[in-house]
Every structure is written in structure tokens, then in C-alpha cells.
CSV table of C-alpha atoms and ligand atoms in Angstrom, one decimal:
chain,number,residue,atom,x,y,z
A,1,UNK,CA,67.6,82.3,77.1
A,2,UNK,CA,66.4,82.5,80.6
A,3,UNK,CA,68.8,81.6,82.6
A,4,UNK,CA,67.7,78.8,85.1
A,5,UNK,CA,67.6,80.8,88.9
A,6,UNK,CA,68.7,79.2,92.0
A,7,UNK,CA,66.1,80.3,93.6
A,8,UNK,CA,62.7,78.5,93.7
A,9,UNK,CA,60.1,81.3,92.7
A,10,UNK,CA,61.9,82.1,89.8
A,11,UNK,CA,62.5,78.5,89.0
A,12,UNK,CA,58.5,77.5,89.5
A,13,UNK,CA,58.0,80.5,86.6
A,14,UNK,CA,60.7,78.6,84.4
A,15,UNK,CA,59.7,75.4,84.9
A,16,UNK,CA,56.2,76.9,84.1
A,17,UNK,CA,57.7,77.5,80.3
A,18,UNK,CA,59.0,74.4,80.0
A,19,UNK,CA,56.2,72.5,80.5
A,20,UNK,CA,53.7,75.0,78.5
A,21,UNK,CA,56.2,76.3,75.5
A,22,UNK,CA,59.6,74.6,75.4
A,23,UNK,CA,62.5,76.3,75.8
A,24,UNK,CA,61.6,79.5,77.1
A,25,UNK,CA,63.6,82.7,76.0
A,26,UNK,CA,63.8,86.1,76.4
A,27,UNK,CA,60.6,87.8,74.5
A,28,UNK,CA,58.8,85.1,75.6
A,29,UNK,CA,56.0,87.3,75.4
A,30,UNK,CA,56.2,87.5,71.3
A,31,UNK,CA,55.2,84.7,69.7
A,32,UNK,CA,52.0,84.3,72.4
A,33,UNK,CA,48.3,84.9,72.0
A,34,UNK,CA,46.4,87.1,74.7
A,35,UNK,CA,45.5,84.0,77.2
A,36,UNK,CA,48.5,82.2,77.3
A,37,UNK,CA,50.3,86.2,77.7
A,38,UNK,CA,47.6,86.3,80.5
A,39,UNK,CA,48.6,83.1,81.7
A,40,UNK,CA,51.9,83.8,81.6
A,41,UNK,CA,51.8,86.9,83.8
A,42,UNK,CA,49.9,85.0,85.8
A,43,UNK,CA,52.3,82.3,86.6
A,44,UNK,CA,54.5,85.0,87.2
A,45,UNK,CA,53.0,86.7,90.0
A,46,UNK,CA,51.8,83.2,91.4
A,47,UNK,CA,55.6,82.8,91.7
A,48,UNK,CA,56.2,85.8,93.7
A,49,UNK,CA,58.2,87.1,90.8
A,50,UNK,CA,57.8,91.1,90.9
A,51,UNK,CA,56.2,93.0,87.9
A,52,UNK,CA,58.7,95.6,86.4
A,53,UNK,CA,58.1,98.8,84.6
A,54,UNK,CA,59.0,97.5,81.0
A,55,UNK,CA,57.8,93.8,81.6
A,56,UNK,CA,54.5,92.9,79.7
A,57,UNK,CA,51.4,93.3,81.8
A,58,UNK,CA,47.6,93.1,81.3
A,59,UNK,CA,46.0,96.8,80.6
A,60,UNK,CA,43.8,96.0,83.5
A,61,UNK,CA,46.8,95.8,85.8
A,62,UNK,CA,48.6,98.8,84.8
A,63,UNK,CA,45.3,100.9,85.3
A,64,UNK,CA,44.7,99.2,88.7
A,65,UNK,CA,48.1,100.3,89.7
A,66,UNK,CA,48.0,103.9,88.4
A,67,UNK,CA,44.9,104.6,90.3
A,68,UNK,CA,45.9,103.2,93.5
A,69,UNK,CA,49.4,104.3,93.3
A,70,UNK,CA,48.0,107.7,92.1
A,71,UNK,CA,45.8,108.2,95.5
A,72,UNK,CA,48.0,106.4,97.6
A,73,UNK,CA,51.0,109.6,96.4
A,74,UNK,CA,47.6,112.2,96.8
A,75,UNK,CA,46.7,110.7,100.1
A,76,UNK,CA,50.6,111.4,101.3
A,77,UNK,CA,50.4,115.1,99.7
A,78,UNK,CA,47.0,116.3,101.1
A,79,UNK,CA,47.7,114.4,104.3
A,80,UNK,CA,50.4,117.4,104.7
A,81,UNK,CA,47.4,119.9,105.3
A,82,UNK,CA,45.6,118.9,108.5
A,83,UNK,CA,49.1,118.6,110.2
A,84,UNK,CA,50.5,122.0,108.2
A,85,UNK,CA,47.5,123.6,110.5
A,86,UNK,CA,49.6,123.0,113.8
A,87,UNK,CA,53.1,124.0,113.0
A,88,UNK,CA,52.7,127.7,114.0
A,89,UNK,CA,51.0,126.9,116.7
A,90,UNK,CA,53.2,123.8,118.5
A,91,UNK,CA,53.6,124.4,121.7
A,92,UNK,CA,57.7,123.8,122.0
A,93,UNK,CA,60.6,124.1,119.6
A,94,UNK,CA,60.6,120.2,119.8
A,95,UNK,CA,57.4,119.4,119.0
A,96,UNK,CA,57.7,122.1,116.2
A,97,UNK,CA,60.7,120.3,114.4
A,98,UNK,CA,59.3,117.0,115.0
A,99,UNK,CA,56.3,118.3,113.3
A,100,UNK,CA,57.9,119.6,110.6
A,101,UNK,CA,60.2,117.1,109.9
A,102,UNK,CA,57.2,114.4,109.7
A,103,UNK,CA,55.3,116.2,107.3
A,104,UNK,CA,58.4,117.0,105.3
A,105,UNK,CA,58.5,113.1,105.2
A,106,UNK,CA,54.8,112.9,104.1
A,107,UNK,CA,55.9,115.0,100.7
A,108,UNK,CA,58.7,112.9,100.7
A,109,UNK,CA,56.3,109.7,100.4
A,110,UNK,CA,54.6,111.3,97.8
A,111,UNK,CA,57.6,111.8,95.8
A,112,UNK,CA,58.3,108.1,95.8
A,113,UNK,CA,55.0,107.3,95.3
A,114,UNK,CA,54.4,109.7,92.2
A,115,UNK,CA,57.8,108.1,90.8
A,116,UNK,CA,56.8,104.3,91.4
A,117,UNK,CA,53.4,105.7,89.3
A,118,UNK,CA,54.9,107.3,85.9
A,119,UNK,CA,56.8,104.1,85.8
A,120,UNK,CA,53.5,102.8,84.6
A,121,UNK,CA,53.5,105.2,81.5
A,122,UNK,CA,51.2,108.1,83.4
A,123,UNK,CA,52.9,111.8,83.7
A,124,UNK,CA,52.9,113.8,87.3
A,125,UNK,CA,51.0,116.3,85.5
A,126,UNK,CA,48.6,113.4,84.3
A,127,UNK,CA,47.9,112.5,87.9
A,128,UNK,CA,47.8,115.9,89.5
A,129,UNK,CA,45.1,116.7,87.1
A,130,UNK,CA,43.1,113.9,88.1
A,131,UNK,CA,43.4,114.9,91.6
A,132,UNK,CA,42.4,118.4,91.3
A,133,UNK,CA,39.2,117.6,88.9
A,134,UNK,CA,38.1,115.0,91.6
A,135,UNK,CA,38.8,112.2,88.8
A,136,UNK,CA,41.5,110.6,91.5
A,137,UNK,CA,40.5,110.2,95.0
A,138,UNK,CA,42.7,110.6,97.9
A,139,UNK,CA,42.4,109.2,101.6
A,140,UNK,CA,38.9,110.3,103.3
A,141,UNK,CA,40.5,110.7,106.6
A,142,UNK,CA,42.2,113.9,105.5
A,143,UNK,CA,38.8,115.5,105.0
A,144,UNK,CA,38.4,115.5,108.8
A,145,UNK,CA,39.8,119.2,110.1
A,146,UNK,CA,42.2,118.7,113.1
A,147,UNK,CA,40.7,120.8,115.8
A,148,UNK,CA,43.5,120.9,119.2
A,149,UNK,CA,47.0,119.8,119.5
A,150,UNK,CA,45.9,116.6,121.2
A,151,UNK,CA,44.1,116.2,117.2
A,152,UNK,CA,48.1,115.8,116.2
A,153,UNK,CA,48.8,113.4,118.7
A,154,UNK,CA,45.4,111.4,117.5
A,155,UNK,CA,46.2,111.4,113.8
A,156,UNK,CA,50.2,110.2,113.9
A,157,UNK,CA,49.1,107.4,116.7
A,158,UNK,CA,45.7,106.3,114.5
A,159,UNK,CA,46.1,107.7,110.4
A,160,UNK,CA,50.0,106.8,110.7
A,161,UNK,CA,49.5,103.7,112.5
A,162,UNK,CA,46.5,102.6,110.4
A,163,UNK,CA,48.7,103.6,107.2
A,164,UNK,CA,51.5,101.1,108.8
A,165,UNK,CA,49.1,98.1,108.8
A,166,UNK,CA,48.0,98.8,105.5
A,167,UNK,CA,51.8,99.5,104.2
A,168,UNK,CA,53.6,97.1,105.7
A,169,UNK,CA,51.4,94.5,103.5
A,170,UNK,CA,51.9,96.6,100.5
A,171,UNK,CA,55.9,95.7,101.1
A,172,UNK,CA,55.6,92.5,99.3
A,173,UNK,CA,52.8,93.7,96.6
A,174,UNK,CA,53.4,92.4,93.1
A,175,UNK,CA,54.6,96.0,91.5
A,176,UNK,CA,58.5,96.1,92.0
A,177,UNK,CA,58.8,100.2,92.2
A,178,UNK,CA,55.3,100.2,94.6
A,179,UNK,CA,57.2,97.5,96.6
A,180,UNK,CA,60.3,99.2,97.3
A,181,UNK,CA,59.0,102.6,98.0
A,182,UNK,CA,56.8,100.8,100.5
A,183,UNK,CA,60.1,99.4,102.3
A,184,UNK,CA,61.3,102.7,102.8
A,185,UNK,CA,58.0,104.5,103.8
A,186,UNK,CA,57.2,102.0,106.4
A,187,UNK,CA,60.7,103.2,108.3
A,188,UNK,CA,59.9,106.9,108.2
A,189,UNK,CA,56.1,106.1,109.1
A,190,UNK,CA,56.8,104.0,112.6
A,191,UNK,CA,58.8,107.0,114.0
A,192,UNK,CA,55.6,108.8,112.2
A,193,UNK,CA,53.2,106.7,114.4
A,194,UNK,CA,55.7,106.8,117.7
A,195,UNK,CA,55.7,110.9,117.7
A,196,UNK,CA,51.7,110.7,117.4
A,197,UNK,CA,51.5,108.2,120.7
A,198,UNK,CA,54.3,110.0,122.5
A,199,UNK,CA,51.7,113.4,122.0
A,200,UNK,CA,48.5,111.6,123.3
A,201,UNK,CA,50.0,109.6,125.8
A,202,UNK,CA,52.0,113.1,127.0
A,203,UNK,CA,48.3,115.1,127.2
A,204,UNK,CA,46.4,111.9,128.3
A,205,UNK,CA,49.3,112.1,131.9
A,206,UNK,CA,48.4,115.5,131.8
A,207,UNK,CA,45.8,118.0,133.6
A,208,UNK,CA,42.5,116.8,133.8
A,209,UNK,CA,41.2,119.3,130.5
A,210,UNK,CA,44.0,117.7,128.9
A,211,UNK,CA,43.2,114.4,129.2
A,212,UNK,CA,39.8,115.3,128.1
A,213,UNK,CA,41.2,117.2,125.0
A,214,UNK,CA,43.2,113.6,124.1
A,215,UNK,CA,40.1,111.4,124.8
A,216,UNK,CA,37.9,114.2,122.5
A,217,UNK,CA,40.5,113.6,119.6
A,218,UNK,CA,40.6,109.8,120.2
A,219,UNK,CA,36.7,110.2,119.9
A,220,UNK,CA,36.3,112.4,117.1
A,221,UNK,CA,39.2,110.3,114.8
A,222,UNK,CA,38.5,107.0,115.5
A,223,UNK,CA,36.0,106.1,113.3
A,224,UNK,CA,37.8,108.1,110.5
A,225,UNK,CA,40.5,105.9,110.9
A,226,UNK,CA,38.7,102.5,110.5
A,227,UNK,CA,37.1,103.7,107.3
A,228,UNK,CA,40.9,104.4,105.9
A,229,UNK,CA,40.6,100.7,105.1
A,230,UNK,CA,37.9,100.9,102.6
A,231,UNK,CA,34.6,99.3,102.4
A,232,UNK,CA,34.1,95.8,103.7
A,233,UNK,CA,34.9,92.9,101.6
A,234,UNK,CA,31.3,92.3,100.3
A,235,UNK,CA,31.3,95.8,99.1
A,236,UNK,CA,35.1,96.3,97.8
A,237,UNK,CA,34.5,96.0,93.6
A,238,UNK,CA,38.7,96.5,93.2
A,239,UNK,CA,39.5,93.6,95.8
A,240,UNK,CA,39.1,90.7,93.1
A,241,UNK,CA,42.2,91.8,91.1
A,242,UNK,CA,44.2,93.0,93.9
A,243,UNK,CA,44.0,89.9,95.8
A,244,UNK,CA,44.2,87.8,92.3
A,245,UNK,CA,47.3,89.7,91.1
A,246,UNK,CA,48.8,90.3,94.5
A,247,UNK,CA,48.5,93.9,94.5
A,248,UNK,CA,46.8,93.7,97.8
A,249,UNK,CA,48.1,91.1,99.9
A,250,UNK,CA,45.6,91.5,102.6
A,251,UNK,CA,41.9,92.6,101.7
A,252,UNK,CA,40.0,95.9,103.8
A,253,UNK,CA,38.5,93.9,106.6
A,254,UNK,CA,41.9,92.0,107.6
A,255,UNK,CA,44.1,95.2,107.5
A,256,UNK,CA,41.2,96.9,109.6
A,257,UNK,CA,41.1,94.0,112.3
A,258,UNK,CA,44.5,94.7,112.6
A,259,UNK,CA,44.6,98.0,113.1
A,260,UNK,CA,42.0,97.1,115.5
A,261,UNK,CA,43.6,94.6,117.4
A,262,UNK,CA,46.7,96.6,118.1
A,263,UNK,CA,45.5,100.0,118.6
A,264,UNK,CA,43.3,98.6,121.4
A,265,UNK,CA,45.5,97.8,124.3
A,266,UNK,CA,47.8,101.1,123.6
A,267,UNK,CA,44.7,103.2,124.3
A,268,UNK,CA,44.0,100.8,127.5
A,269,UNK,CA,47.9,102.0,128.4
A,270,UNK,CA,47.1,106.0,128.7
A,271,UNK,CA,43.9,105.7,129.8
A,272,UNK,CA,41.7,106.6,127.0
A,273,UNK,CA,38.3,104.7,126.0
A,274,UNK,CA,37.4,103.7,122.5
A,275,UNK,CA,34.4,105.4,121.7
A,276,UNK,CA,33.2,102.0,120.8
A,277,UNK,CA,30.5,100.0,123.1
A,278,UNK,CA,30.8,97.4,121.3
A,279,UNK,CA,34.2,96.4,121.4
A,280,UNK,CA,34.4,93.4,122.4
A,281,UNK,CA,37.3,90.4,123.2
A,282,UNK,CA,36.1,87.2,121.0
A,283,UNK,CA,38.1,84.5,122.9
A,284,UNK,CA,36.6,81.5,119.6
A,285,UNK,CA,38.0,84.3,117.2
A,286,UNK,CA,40.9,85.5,119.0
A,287,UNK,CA,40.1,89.1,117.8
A,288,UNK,CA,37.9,92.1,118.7
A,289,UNK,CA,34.6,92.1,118.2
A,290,UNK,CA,33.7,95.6,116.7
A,291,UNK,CA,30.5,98.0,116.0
A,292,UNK,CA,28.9,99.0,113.0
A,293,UNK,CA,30.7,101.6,110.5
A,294,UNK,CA,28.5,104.3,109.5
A,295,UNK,CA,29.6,103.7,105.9
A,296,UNK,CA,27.0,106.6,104.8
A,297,UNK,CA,29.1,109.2,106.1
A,298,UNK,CA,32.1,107.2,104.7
A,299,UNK,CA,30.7,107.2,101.0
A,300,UNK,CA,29.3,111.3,101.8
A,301,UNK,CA,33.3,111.9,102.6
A,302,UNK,CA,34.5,110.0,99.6
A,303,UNK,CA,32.1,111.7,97.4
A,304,UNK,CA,33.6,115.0,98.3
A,305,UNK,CA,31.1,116.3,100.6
A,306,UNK,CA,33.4,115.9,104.3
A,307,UNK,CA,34.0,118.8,106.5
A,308,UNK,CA,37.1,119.9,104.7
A,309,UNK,CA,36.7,118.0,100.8
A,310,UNK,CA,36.8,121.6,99.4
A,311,UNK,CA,39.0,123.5,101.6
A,312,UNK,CA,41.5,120.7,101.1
A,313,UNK,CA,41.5,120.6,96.9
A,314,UNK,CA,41.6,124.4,96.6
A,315,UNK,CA,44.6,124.8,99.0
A,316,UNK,CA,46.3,122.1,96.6
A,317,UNK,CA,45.4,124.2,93.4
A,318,UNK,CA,46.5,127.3,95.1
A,319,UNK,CA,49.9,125.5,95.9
A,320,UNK,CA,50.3,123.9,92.8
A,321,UNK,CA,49.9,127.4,91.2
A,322,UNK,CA,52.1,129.3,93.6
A,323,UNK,CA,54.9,126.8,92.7
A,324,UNK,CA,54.6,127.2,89.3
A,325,UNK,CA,58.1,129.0,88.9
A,326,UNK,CA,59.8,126.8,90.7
A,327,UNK,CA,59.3,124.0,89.0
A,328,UNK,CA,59.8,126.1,85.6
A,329,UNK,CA,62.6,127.4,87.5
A,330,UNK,CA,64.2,123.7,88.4
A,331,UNK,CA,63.7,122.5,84.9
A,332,UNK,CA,65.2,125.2,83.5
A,333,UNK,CA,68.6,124.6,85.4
A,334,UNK,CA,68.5,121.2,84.1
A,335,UNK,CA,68.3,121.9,81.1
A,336,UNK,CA,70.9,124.2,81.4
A,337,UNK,CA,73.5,121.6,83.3
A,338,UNK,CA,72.8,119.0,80.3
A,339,UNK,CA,73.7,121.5,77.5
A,340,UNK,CA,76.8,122.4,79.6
A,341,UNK,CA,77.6,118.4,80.1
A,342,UNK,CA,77.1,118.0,76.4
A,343,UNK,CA,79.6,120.4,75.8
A,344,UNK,CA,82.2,119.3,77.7
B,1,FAQ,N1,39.2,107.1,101.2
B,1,FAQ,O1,37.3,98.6,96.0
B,1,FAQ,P1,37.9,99.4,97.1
B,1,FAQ,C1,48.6,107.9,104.9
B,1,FAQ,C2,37.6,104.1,97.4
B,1,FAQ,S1,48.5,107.0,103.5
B,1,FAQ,C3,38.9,107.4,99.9
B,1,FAQ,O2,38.0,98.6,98.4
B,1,FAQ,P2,40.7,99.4,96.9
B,1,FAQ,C4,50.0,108.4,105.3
B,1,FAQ,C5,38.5,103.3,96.4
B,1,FAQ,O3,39.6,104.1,95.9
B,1,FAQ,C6,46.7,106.7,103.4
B,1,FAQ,N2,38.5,106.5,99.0
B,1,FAQ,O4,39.3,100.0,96.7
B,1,FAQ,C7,49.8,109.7,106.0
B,1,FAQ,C8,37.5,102.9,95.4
B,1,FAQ,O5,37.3,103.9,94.5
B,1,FAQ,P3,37.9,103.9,93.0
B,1,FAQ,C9,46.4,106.2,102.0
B,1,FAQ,C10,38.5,105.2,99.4
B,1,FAQ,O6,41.7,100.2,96.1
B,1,FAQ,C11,49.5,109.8,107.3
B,1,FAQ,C12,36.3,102.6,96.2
B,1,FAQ,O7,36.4,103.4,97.4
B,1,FAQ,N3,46.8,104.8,101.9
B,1,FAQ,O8,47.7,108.0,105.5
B,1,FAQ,C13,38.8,104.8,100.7
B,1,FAQ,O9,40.8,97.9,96.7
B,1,FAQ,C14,49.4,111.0,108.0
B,1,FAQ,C15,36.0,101.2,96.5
B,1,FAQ,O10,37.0,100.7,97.4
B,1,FAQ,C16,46.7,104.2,100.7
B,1,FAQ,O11,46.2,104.8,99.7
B,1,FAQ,C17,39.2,105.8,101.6
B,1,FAQ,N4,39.6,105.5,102.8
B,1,FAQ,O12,41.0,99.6,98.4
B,1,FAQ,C18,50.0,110.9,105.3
B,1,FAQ,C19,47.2,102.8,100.7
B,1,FAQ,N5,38.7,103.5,100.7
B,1,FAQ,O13,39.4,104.1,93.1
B,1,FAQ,C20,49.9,112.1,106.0
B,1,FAQ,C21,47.1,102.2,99.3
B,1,FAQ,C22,38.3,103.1,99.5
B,1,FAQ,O14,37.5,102.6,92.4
B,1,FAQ,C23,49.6,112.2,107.3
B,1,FAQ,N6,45.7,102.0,98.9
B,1,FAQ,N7,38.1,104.1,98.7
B,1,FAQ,O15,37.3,105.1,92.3
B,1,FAQ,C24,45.0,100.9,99.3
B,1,FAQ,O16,45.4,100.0,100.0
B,1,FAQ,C25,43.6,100.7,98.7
B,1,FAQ,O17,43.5,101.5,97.5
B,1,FAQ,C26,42.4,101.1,99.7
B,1,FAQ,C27,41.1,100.9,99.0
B,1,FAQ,C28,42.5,100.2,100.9
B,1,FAQ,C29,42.6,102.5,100.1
């Protein structure tokens, strides 16, 4: 028997079974053909009830997730290479460890996102595989190659921040282990986005060339970091299911406005210009007006002809091979500590 909740989402999904099957019980699923299953797991996440690994699910779902989980964990992982450029060359012991310990955190977020994505019945190895024969995307923005240290400033204040608006909605997406990863990736990624501002704001203070080398980056990344949203609505082909199963909560062009609306008035604080005439205030609309996306250099990124596409998936593949005993190496050990716990 399902127990009756207290509380009213899970209540609404009861009350749901009452009214369509009797008494509901606890493999409600079994005795169901496909549209009322459909219509079950509908009701489900209409009642803000989270999806779990074993629950049922439409196939459709479960390969929605595994792809966008999948490049979201590749996004976090490759996103490690443009920053990995400047560690040698920081210029303090501070900003070195900082650094370091925000990429760290970027393999970190992979981790959890890999996890949240073999709950859904896909290996690592599965995934990884699809990454590295270009069947999985990951983020385009990490095909841009990060030219100065102001370029490190650039990309935690605008690719962390942008990844914040977009993360912060994923919080409350329908997928329970995609959920709470989110929760905890959104704390590491605000100090992520605040160590990014507090590098251009630091060089946009500074000498006149160093101002210029903050307001080059802020040139150069912008428009990068609008396209992190994806396509506009019109053109978005995954945004029907997201939206219907509440996988996204908020579609491309909300997330982007966002972004936009926000990121504004911090550049207006250090003094930098967004290389956008035609950024606008819209008092009717109580939003920025913006200019046109050059979406054929976004698909030419995606597509895997970007500045870096290439450099980018055979430093992976080199990685991944280089590492290759160290994960024989980890397994063996557990496999080792099990027989001994078995024995004792
Ligand atoms: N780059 O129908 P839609 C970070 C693809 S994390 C490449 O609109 P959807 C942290 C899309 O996959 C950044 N491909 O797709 C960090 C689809 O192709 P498919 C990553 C893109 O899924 C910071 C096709 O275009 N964040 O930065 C892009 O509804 C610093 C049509 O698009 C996430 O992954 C793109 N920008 O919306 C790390 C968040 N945009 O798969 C290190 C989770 C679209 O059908 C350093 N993901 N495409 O072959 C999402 O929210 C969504 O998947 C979107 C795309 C918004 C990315």
C-alpha cells in the first residue's frame, strides 16, 4: 500500500490513483498498459514528485537524461583544459591555489555528474566513449582557447556564472540524483564565479594595458557565453520533453536573459563595455534588449570545427590513456579489500 503522505505533492499523485485505479499499491506500475504507465509518470512529475533510479520511466526519458547528464559531466571534465593552461603560469601563489582548487572542483562536478548518469543504466566507460567518438557533445564554450590571465578572470565571472543560471534551475529538475548533485555544484560554483570577478575586476583597477587585456577577454568570451544556453526556443528540438517532464525548468532563451540581465550591471561596476551595441534597457519588458547571435559560428563550434574542438578531444584521449593504471590500479585494491572483508 502507498501510504497516504502529509504532504500535498505526494498526496495530489495518490489522490491521482484513487480516482483512476482504486486503491493504489506498490507495483502500481504492473497491472498497467503503456498510456495509463505514461500517464502515471506523468502525474507523477506534474506532482513535483522526483523520478528515482529504479522507479518506472518512459525510454524516452531515460535517454533524454543520459545524454544531457552525459555532456553536462563532459562539459565539467573538458572545462578543466582551458583553465589547466594557466596554472603554471599564475601570477601569485594565491591565485595559483585558487586556481587549482577550482578546477579540482570542476572534476569533482564531473564525478557527481557521471554517478547521477550510470544511475540510469549507462556505464562511465559507455559515456566516455561517446565523448571521445564525438557521439556525446560537451559545452561549445570550452572550444574557445584562453589567451591572457585576464581570459581566467573572463571565464569564472561569465562560463561559471552563466553555468550558475543554468544550474541553479536544474536544482529542482525532475531526476532525483541530477537534482541533488545540482544542490551541491551550485555551492562550489558561486565561489567558482566570485574568484572569476575578483580577477577581472582586479586587472580592470589596474594599469591602463591591463584594463585593456580585461576588456579584450570580456570581448572575445562574451558571445561564447550566451551561446552556452543553446539555440533559441524556436530552434531547440529537446525543449518539448524537458519542459513537459521538468527536466528543464526554464527553456534557453529565459536562462540566457538571465544571464544577461545580471551580468550587465557587474560589468558597468569595473568599468568594462559589453561588446554589444545593441544592448539595450526595455523599460515595457523590464529586461535587456540584446543583438543578434551569430548562431553559424555556434552550430560550426558544436559541430566540432572551433578553435580548439580537436586539441581539446585528443588531450582527453591522451589523459584517459595515461591513467589507464590507475584506475586498473584502484580497482585492483578494491578488489583486494573485499576478498580480505569476506574473510574476516
Ligand atoms: N554546446 O535542443 P537543445 C560549466 C546542443 S557546465 C554544445 O536546446 P537541450 C561548468 C544540444 O546538446 C556547462 N552543444 O538541447 C564549468 C543538442 O544536441 P543533441 C554545461 C549544445 O539539451 C565552468 C542541440 O544542440 N552545462 O560550464 C549547446 O534542450 C567553467 C540542440 O539543443 C550543461 O550542460 C552548447 N552550448 O539544451 C566547468 C547544463 N547548446 O544533444 C569548467 C545542462 C545546445 O540533441 C569551467 N544542460 N547544444 O545532440 C542543459 O541545460 C542543456 O542540455 C543545454 C541544451 C541548455 C546545454
Amino acid at each position: 500500500m502507498l501510504k497516504k503522505s502529509s504532504t500535498d505533492k505526494n498526496q495530489l499523485f495518490v489522490d491521482y490513483f484513487f480516482v483512476k485505479f482504486g486503491q493504489p499499491n506498490k507495483n502500481i506500475y504492473n497491472n498497467m498498459d503503456e498510456q495509463q504507465k505514461l500517464d502515471a509518470f506523468q502525474a507523477k512529475i506534474d506532482a513535483e514528485i522526483k523520478i528515482e533510479p529504479k522507479d518506472w520511466m518512459p525510454e524516452e526519458y531515460r535517454k533524454h537524461l543520459q545524454r544531457q547528464i552525459s555532456q553536462h559531466a563532459h562539459s565539467e571534465v573538458i572545462g578543466m583544459q582551458p583553465e589547466g593552461n594557466w596554472v603554471l603560469r599564475a601570477p601569485s601563489l594565491r591565485a595559483k591555489v585558487v586556481l587549482l582548487a577550482k578546477i579540482q572542483d570542476e572534476a569533482g562536478h564531473g564525478q557527481y555528474l557521471y554517478a547521477a548518469g550510470e544511475t540510469l543504466g549507462k556505464s562511465r566507460d559507455e559515456f566516455i566513449e561517446e565523448l571521445q567518438t564525438e557521439k556525446a557533445k560537451y559545452s561549445s564554450i570550452f572550444n574557445y582557447p584562453t589567451l591572457t590571465w585576464a581570459d581566467m578572470g573572463a571565464v569564472g565571472w561569465l562560463v561559471d556564472g552563466a553555468a550558475i543560471v543554468n544550474q541553479v534551475s536544474l536544482q529542482r529538475t525532475s531526476y532525483g540524483p541530477y537534482a541533488r548533485a545540482m544542490v551541491r555544484i551550485c555551492k562550489e560554483e558561486s565561489f567558482h564565479q566570485r574568484q572569476g570577478y575578483e580577477i577581472i575586476a582586479h586587472m580592470a583597477k589596474g594599469t591602463p594595458e591591463q584594463k585593456a587585456m580585461a576588456q579584450d577577454a570580456l570581448n572575445r568570451l562574451w558571445w561564447p557565453s550566451l551561446m552556452m544556453f543553446g539555440p533559441h526556443d524556436a530552434d531547440s528540438p529537446n525543449l518539448g520533453n524537458g519542459v513537459k517532464w521538468k527536466i528543464k525548468r526554464e527553456t534557453n532563451d529565459e536562462l540566457r536573459q538571465k544571464f544577461i540581465d545580471k551580468t550587465v550591471h557587474q560589468a558597468e561596476v569595473i568599468g568594462l563595455t559589453i561588446p554589444d551595441p545593441d544592448l539595450k534597457w526595455n523599460e515595457e519588458t523590464g529586461h535587456y534588449d540584446y543583438g543578434k547571435i551569430d548562431w553559424d559560428e555556434f552550430w560550426n563550434v558544436v559541430k566540432g570545427n572551433g578553435p580548439c574542438n580537436k586539441q581539446r578531444l585528443e588531450h582527453h584521449k591522451r589523459a584517459h590513456n595515461n591513467g589507464k593504471w590507475v584506475r586498473e590500479a584502484a580497482l585492483a585494491y578494491a578488489q583486494k579489500q573485499k576478498a580480505k572483508q569476506m574473510v574476516a
